[in-house]
mmCIF file of C-alpha atoms in Angstrom:
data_model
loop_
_atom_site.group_PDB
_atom_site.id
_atom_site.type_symbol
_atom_site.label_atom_id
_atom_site.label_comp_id
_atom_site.label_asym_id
_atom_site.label_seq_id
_atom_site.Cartn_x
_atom_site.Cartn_y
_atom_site.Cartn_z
ATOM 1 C CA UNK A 1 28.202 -11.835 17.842
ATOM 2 C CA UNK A 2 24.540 -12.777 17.693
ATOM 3 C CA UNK A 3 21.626 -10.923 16.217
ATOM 4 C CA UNK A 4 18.121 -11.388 17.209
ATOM 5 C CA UNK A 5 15.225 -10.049 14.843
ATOM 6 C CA UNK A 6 12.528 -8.425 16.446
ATOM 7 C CA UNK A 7 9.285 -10.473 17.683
ATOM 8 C CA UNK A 8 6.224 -8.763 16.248
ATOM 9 C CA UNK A 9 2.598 -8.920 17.074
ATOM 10 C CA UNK A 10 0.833 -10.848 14.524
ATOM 11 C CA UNK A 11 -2.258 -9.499 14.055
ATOM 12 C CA UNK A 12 -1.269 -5.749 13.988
ATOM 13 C CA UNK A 13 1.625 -6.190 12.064
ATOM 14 C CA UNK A 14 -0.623 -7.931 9.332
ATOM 15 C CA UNK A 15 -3.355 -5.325 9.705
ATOM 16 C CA UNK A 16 -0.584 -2.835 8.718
ATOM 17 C CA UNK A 17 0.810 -4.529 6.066
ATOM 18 C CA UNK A 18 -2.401 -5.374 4.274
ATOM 19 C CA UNK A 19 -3.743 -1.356 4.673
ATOM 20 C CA UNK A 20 -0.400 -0.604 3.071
ATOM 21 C CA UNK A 21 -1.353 -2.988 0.377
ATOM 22 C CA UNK A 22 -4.896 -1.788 0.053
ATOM 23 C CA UNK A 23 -3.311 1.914 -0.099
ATOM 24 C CA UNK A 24 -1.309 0.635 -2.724
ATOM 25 C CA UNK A 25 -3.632 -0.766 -4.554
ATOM 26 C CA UNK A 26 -5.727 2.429 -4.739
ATOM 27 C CA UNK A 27 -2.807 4.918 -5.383
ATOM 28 C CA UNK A 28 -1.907 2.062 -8.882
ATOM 29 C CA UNK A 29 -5.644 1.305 -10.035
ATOM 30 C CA UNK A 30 -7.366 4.588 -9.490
ATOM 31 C CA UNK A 31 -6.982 7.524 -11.813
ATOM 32 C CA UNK A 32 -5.616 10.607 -9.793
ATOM 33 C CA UNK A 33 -8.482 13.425 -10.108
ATOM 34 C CA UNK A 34 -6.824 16.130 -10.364
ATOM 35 C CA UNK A 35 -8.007 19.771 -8.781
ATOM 36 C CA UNK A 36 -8.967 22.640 -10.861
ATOM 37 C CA UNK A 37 -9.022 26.480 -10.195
ATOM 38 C CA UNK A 38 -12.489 27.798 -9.662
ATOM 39 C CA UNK A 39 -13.025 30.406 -12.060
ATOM 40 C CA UNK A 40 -16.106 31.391 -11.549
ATOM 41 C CA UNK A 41 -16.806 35.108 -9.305
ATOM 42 C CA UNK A 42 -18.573 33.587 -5.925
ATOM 43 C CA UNK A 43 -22.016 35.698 -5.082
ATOM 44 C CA UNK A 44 -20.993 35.787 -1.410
ATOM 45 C CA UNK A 45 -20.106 38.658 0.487
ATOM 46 C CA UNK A 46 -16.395 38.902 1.693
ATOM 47 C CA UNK A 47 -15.108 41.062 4.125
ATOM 48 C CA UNK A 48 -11.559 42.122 3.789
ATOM 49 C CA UNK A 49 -8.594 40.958 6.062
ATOM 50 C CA UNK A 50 -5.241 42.543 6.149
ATOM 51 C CA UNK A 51 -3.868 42.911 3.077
ATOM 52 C CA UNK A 52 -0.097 41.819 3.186
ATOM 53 C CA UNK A 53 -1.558 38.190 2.655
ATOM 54 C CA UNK A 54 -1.172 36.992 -1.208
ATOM 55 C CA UNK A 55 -3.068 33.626 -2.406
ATOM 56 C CA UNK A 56 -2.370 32.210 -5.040
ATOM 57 C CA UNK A 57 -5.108 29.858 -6.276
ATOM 58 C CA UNK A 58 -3.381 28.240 -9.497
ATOM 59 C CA UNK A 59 -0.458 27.896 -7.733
ATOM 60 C CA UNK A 60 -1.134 25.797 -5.013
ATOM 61 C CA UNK A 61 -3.149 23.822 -6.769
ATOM 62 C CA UNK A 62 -0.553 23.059 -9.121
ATOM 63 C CA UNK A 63 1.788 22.639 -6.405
ATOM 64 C CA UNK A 64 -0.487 20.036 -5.043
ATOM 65 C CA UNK A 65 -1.238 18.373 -8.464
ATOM 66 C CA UNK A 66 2.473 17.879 -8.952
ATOM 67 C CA UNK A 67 3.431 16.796 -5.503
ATOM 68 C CA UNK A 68 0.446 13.933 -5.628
ATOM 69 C CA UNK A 69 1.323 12.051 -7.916
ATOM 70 C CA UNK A 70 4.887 12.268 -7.397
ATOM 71 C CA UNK A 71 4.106 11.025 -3.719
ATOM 72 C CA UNK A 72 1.894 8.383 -5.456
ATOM 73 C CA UNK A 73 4.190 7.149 -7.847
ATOM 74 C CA UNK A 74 7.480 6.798 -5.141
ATOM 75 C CA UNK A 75 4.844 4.759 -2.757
ATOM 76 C CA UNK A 76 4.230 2.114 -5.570
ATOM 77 C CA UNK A 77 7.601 2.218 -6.365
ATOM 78 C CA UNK A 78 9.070 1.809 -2.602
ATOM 79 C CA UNK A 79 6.153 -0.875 -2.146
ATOM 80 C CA UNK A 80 6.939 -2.991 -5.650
ATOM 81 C CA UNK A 81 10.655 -2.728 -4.186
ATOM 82 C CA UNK A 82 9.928 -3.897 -0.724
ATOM 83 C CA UNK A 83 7.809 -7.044 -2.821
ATOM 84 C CA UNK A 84 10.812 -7.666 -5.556
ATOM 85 C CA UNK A 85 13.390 -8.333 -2.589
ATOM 86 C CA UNK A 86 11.183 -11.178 -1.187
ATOM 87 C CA UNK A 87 11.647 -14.572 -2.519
ATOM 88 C CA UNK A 88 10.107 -16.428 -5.079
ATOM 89 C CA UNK A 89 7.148 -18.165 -3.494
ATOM 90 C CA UNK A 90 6.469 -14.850 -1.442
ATOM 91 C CA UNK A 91 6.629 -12.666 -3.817
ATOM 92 C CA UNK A 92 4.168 -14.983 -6.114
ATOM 93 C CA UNK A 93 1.477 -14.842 -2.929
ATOM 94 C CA UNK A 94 1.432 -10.997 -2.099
ATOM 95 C CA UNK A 95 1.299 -10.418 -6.061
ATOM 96 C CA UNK A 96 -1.712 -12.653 -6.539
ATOM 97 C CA UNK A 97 -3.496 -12.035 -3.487
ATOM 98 C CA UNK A 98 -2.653 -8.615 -2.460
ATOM 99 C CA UNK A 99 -0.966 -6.954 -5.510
ATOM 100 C CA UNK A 100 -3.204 -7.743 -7.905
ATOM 101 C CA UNK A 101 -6.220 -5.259 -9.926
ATOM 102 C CA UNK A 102 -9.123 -8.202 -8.622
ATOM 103 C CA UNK A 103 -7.258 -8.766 -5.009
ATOM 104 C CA UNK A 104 -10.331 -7.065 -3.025
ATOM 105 C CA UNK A 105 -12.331 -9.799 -4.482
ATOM 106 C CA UNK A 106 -9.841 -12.780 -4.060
ATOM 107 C CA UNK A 107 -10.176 -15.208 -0.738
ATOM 108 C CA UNK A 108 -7.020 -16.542 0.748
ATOM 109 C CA UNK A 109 -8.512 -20.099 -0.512
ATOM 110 C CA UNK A 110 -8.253 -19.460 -3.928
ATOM 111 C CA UNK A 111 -4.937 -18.333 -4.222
ATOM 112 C CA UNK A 112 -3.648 -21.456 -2.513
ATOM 113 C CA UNK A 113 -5.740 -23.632 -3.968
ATOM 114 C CA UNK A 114 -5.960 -22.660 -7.795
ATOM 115 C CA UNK A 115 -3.246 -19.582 -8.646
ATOM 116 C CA UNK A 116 -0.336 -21.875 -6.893
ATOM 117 C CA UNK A 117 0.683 -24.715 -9.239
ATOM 118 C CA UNK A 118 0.488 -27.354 -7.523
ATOM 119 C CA UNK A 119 -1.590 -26.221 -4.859
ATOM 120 C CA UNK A 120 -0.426 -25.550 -1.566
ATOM 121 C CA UNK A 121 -2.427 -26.766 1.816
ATOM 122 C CA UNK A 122 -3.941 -23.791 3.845
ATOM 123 C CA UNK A 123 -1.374 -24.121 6.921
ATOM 124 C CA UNK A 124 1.531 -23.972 4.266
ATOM 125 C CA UNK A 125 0.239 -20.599 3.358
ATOM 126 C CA UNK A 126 -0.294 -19.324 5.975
ATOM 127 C CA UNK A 127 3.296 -19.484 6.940
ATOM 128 C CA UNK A 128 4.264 -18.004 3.940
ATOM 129 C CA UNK A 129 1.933 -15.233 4.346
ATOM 130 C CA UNK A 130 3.470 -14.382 7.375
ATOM 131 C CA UNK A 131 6.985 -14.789 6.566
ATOM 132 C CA UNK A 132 6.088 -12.246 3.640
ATOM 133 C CA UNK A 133 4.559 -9.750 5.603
ATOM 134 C CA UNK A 134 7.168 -10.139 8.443
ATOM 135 C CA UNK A 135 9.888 -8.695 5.736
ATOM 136 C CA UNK A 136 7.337 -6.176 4.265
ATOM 137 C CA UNK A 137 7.168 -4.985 7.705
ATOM 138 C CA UNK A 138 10.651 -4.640 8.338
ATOM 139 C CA UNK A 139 11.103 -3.361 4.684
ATOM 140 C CA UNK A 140 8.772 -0.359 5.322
ATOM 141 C CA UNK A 141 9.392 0.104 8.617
ATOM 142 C CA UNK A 142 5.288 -0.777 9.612
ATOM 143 C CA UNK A 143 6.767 -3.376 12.493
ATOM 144 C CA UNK A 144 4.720 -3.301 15.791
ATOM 145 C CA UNK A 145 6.939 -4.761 18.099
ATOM 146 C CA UNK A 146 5.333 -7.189 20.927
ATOM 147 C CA UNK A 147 5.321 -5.272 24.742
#
């Protein structure tokens, strides 16, 4: 019995990974704004439709309040999962690089040169990289298989 894992493309398998990373990283650093009901009467004029249609204003906006950040929260949580399974030296690169509150303004050269102790050459890290974000893939299902 043999099992063969799937051969992705590179490039869009990365550029999937790392918008899921940026998407993290905005749903866990950025404060949720939250919608309010307009209270105040509107001066425009409104011509009626049928009437058996009931909208509730508060409601759906509390709906939506509650559903947000409950759909924020399980995304970090299935992406800080999907990071916590890799292993050590992985896990230690897409934390620093991509996990991180100052990642946007991180290069790839300083996390292998000064956050690894001792530092690691470039090629090194780059096949870490990928062997991370070949798992993440798989993890979150974001794998783009080659044609």
């Amino acid at each position: 019995m043999s099992f063969e894992l799937p051969e992705l493309d590179r490039k869009a398998t990365q550029t999937a990974v790392e918008a899921e990373l940026e998407k993290y990283r905005l749903y866990k650093y950025l404060i949720f704004e939250e919608r309010e009901a307009s209270v105040t009467a509107s001066s425009e004029e409104r011509f009626h439709g049928p009437t058996n249609m009931t909208s509730d204003q508060t409601g759906s906006i509390a709906i939506y309040n509650a559903d947000q950040q409950k759909y924020r929260r399980d995304y970090c949580k299935r992406v800080e999962w999907a990071v916590r399974r890799l292993p050590n030296m992985e896990r230690f690169l897409i934390e620093e690089r991509y996990m991180s509150e100052d990642a946007e303004y991180l290069s790839d050269y300083n996390v292998y040169c000064f956050k690894f102790q001792p530092p690691i050459s470039e090629k090194k890290y780059s096949k870490i990289r990928w062997k991370a974000f070949y798992k993440i893939a798989l993890n979150l299902n974001l794998a783009i298989t080659k044609k």
